[in-house]
Short mmCIF file of C-alpha atoms in Angstrom, two decimals:
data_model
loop_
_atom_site.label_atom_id
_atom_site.label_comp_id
_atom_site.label_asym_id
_atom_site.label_seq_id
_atom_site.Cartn_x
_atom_site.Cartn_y
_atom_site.Cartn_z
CA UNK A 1006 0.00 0.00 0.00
CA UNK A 1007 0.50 3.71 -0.59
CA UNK A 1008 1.89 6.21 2.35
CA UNK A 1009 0.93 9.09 3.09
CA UNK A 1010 3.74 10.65 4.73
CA UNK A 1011 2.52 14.24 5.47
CA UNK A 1012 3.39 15.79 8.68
CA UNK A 1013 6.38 13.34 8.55
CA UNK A 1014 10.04 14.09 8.01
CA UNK A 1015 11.24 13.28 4.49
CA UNK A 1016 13.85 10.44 4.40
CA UNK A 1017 17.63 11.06 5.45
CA UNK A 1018 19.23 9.45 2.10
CA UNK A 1019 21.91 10.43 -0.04
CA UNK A 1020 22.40 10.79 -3.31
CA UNK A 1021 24.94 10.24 -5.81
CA UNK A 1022 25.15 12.71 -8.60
CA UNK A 1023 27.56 13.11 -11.51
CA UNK A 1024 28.40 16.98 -11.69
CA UNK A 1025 31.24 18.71 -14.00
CA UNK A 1026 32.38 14.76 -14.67
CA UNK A 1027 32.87 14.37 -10.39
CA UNK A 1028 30.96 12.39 -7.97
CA UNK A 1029 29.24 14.59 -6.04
CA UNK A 1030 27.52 14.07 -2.31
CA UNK A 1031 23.47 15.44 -1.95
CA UNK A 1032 22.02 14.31 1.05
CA UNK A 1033 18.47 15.42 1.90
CA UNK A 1034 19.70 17.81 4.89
CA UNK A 1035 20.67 19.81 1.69
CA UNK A 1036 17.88 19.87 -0.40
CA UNK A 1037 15.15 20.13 2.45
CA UNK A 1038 16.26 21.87 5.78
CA UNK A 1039 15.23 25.55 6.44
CA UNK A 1040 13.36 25.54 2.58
CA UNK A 1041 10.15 25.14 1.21
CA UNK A 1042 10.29 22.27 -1.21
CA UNK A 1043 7.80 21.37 -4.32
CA UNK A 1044 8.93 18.20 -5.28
CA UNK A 1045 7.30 15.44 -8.55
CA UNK A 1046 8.56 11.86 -8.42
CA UNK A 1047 7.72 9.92 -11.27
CA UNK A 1048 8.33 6.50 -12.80
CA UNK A 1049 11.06 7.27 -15.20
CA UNK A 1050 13.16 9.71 -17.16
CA UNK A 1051 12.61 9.76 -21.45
CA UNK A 1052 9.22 8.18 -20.71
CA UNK A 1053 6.16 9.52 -22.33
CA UNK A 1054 3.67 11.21 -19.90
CA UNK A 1055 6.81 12.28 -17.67
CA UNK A 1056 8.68 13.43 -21.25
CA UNK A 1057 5.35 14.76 -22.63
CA UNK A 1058 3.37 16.48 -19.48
CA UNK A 1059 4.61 16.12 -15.98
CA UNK A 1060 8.78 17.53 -15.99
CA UNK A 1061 7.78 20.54 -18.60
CA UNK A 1062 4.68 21.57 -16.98
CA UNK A 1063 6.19 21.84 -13.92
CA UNK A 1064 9.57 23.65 -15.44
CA UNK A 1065 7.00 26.46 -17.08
CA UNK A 1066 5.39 27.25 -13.90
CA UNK A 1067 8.47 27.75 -11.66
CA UNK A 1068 8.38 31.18 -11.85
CA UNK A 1069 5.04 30.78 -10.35
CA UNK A 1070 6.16 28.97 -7.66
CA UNK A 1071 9.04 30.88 -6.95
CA UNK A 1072 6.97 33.84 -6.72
CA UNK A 1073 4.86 32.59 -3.84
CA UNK A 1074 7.35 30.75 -1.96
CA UNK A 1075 9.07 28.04 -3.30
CA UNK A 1076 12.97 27.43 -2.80
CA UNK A 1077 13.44 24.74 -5.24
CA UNK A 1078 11.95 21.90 -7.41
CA UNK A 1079 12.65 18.68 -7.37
CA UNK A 1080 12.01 16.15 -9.64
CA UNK A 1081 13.16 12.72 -8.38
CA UNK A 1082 13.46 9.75 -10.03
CA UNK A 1083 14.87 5.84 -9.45
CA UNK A 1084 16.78 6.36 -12.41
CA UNK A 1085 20.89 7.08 -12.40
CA UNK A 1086 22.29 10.20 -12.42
CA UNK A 1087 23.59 9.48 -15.64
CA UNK A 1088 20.76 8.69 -17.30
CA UNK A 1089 19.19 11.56 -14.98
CA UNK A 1090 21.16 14.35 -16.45
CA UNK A 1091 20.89 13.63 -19.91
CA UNK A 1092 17.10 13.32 -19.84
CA UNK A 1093 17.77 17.27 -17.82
CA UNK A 1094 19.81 18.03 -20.89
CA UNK A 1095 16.70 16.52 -23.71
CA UNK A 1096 13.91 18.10 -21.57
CA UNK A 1097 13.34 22.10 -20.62
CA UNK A 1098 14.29 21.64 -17.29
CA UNK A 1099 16.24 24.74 -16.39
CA UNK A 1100 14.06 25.74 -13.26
CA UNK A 1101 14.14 22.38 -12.08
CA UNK A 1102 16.70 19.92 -9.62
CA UNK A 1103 16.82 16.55 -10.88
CA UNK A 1104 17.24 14.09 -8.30
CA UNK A 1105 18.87 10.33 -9.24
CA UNK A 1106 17.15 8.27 -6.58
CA UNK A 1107 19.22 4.81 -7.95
CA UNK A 1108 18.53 2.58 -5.84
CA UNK A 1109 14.94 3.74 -4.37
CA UNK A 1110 16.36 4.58 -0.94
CA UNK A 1111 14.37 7.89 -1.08
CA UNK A 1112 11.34 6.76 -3.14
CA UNK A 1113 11.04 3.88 -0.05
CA UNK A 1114 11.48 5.91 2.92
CA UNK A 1115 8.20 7.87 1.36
CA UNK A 1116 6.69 4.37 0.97
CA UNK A 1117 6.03 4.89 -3.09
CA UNK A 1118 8.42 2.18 -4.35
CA UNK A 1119 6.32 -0.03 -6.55
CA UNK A 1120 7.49 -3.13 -9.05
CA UNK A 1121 6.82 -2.37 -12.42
CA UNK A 1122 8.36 -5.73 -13.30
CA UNK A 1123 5.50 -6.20 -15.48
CA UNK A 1124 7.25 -3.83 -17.72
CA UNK A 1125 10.88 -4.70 -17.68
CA UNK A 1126 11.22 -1.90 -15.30
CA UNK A 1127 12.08 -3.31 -11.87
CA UNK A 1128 11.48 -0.75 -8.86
CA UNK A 1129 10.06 2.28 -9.76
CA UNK A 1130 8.64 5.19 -7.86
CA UNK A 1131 4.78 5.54 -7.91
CA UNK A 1132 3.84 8.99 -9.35
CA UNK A 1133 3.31 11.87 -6.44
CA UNK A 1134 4.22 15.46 -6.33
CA UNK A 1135 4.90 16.94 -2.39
CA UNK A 1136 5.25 20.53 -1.09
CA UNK A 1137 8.56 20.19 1.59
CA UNK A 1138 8.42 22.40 4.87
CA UNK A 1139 11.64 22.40 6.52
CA UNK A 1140 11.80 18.83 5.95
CA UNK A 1141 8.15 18.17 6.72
CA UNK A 1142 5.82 17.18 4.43
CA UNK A 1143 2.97 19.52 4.27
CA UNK A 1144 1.04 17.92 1.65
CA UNK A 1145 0.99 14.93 -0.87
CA UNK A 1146 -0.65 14.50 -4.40
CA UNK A 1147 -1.06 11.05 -4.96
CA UNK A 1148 -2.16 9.15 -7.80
CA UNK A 1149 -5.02 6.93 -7.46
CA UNK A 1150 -4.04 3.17 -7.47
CA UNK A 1151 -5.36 1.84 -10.96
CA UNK A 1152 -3.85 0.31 -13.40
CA UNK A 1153 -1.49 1.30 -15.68
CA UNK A 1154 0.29 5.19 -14.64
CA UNK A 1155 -2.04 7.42 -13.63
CA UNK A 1156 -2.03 10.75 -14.16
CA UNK A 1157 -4.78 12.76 -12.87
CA UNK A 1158 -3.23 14.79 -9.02
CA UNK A 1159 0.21 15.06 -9.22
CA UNK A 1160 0.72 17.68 -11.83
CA UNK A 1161 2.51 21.17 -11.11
CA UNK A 1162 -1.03 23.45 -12.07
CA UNK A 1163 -2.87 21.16 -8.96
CA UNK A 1164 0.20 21.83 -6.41
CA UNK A 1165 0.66 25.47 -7.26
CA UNK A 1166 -3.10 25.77 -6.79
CA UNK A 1167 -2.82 24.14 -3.39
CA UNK A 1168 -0.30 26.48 -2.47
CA UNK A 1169 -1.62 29.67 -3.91
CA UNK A 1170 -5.00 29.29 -5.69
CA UNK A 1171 -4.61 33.28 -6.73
CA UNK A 1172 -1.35 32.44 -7.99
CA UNK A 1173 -0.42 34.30 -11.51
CA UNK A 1174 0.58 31.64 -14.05
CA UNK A 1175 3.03 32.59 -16.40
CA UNK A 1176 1.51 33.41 -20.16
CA UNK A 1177 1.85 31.03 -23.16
CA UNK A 1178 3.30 33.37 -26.05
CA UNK A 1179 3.48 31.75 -29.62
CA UNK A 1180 4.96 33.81 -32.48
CA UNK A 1181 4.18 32.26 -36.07
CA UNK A 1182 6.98 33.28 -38.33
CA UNK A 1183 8.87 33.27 -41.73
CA UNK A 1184 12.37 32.94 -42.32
CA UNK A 1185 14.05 36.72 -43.24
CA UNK A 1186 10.84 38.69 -42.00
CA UNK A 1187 11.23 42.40 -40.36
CA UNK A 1188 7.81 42.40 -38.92
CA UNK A 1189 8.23 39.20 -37.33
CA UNK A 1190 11.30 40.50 -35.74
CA UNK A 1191 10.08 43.65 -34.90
CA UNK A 1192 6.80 41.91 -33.18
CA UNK A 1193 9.49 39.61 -31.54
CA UNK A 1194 10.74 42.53 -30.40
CA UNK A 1195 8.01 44.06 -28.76
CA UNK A 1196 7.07 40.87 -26.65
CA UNK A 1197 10.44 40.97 -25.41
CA UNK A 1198 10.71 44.34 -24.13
CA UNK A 1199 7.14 43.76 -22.69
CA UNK A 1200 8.66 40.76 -20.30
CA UNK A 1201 6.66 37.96 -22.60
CA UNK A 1202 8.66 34.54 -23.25
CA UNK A 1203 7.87 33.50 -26.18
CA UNK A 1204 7.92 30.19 -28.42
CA UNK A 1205 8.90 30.99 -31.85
CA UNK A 1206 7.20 28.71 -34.69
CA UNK A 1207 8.97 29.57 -38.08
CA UNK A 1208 6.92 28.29 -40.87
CA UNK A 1209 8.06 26.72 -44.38
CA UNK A 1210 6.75 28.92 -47.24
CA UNK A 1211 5.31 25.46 -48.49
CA UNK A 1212 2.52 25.36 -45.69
CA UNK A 1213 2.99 29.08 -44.42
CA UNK A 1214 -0.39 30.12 -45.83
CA UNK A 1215 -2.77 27.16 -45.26
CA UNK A 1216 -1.34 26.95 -41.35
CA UNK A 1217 -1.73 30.53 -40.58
CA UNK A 1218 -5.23 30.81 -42.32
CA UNK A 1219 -6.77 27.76 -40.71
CA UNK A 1220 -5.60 29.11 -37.10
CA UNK A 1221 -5.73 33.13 -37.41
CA UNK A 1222 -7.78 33.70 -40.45
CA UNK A 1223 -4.54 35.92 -41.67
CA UNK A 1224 -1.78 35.05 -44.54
CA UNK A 1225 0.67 36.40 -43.68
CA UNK A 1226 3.49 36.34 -40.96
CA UNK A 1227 3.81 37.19 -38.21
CA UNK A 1228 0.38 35.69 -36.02
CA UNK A 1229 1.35 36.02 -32.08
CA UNK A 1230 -1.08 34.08 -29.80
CA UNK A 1231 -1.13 34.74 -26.13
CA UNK A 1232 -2.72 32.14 -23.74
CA UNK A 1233 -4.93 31.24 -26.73
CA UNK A 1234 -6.26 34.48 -28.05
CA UNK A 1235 -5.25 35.76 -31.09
CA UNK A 1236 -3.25 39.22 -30.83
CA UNK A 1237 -2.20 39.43 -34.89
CA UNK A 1238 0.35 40.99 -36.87
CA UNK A 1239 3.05 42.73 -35.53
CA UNK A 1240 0.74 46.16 -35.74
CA UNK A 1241 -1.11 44.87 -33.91
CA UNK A 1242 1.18 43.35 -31.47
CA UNK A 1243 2.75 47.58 -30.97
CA UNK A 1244 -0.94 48.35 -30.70
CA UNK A 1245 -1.32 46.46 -27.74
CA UNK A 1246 1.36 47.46 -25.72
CA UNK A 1247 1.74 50.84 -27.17
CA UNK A 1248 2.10 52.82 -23.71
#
């Protein structure tokens, strides 16, 4: 069965981890004591709803968390810190501390060790996400034990909620460009000096046209999106920030 650990002290373990090619001590004193710790433990690195969903969701909202907070993330793993820090490396994981639990010392203590044998897998940690009190745990997500990997508690927009349901989320900024294209840069531009972090979709010439007129209704590049509404051309982009 499942633990529930909070109110409980988090596990004294340490880890090994593989940093500027040295071994490299992390024990949980570290990461935990006097901080306020979000943490995600999933059931593997490079696979697909931890790839897909759970590390990069929780990645884009660290400034969130940060802002009402937060110390640190942690995503832990029972994977090697090998394998650990190349999946860091394939992955937007800049905001986040990726923990190597090898061999499931941590993922224990918390009682989530589970066989996925079943799978080739071996010992894996159940999926859970945590907010860390100087050491304490102060609350636990838990999936629901079902079948299969469940994924329906432990993601980053139900913790940050927990801890601040006010909380501003950072906003999802696409730019829809063309290769070579001053308005796209100057609309770039604009977001930029505005604070916005953008994604940047440059489109082939080939497709340009039937892409941007199925989702804006426009030709013609650039098309900026911001948390799903349609701002427009770079014009309009100035227009809307214009102070």
């Amino acid at each position: 069965m499942l633990q529930n650990r909070e109110g409980q002290r988090v596990p004294n373990v340490t880890f090994r981890i593989r940093e500027n090619n040295e071994w490299k001590n992390v024990t949980t004193a570290e990461l935990f004591d006097g901080k306020t710790v979000a943490v995600f433990s999933l059931p593997g690195a490079f696979t697909p709803t931890c790839s897909s969903t759970h590390l990069p969701r929780f990645n884009e909202l660290a400034p969130a968390f940060f802002a009402n907070g937060v110390d640190a993330i942690l995503c832990v793993s029972v994977n090697d810190t090998f394998v650990m820090n190349e999946w860091a490396k394939d992955q937007e994981a800049s905001n986040l501390v990726m923990i190597p639990d090898g061999n499931g010392d941590f993922t224990e203590g918390m009682g989530m060790l589970v066989d996925k044998a079943d799978l080739g897998f071996g010992k894996r940690s159940w999926r859970y996400s945590m907010l860390v009190k100087n050491g304490v745990v102060d609350k636990m997500f838990i999936e629901p034990q079902e079948p299969g990997d469940p994924f329906k508690v432990s993601d980053a927009d139900t913790l940050l909620n927990y801890i601040n349901p006010t909380a501003k989320k950072p906003d999802q900024v696409v730019v829809f460009t063309k290769v070579g294209c001053p308005h796209c840069a100057r609309a770039k531009a604009v977001l930029a000096e505005n604070g916005y972090d953008f994604v940047e979709v440059p489109l082939d010439n080939k497709i340009r046209g039937k892409v941007l007129g199925a989702v804006s209704g426009a030709m013609t590049a650039p098309q900026v999106f911001i948390n799903g509404q349609l701002i427009g051309s770079a014009d309009e982009v100035e227009k809307r920030f214009a102070k």
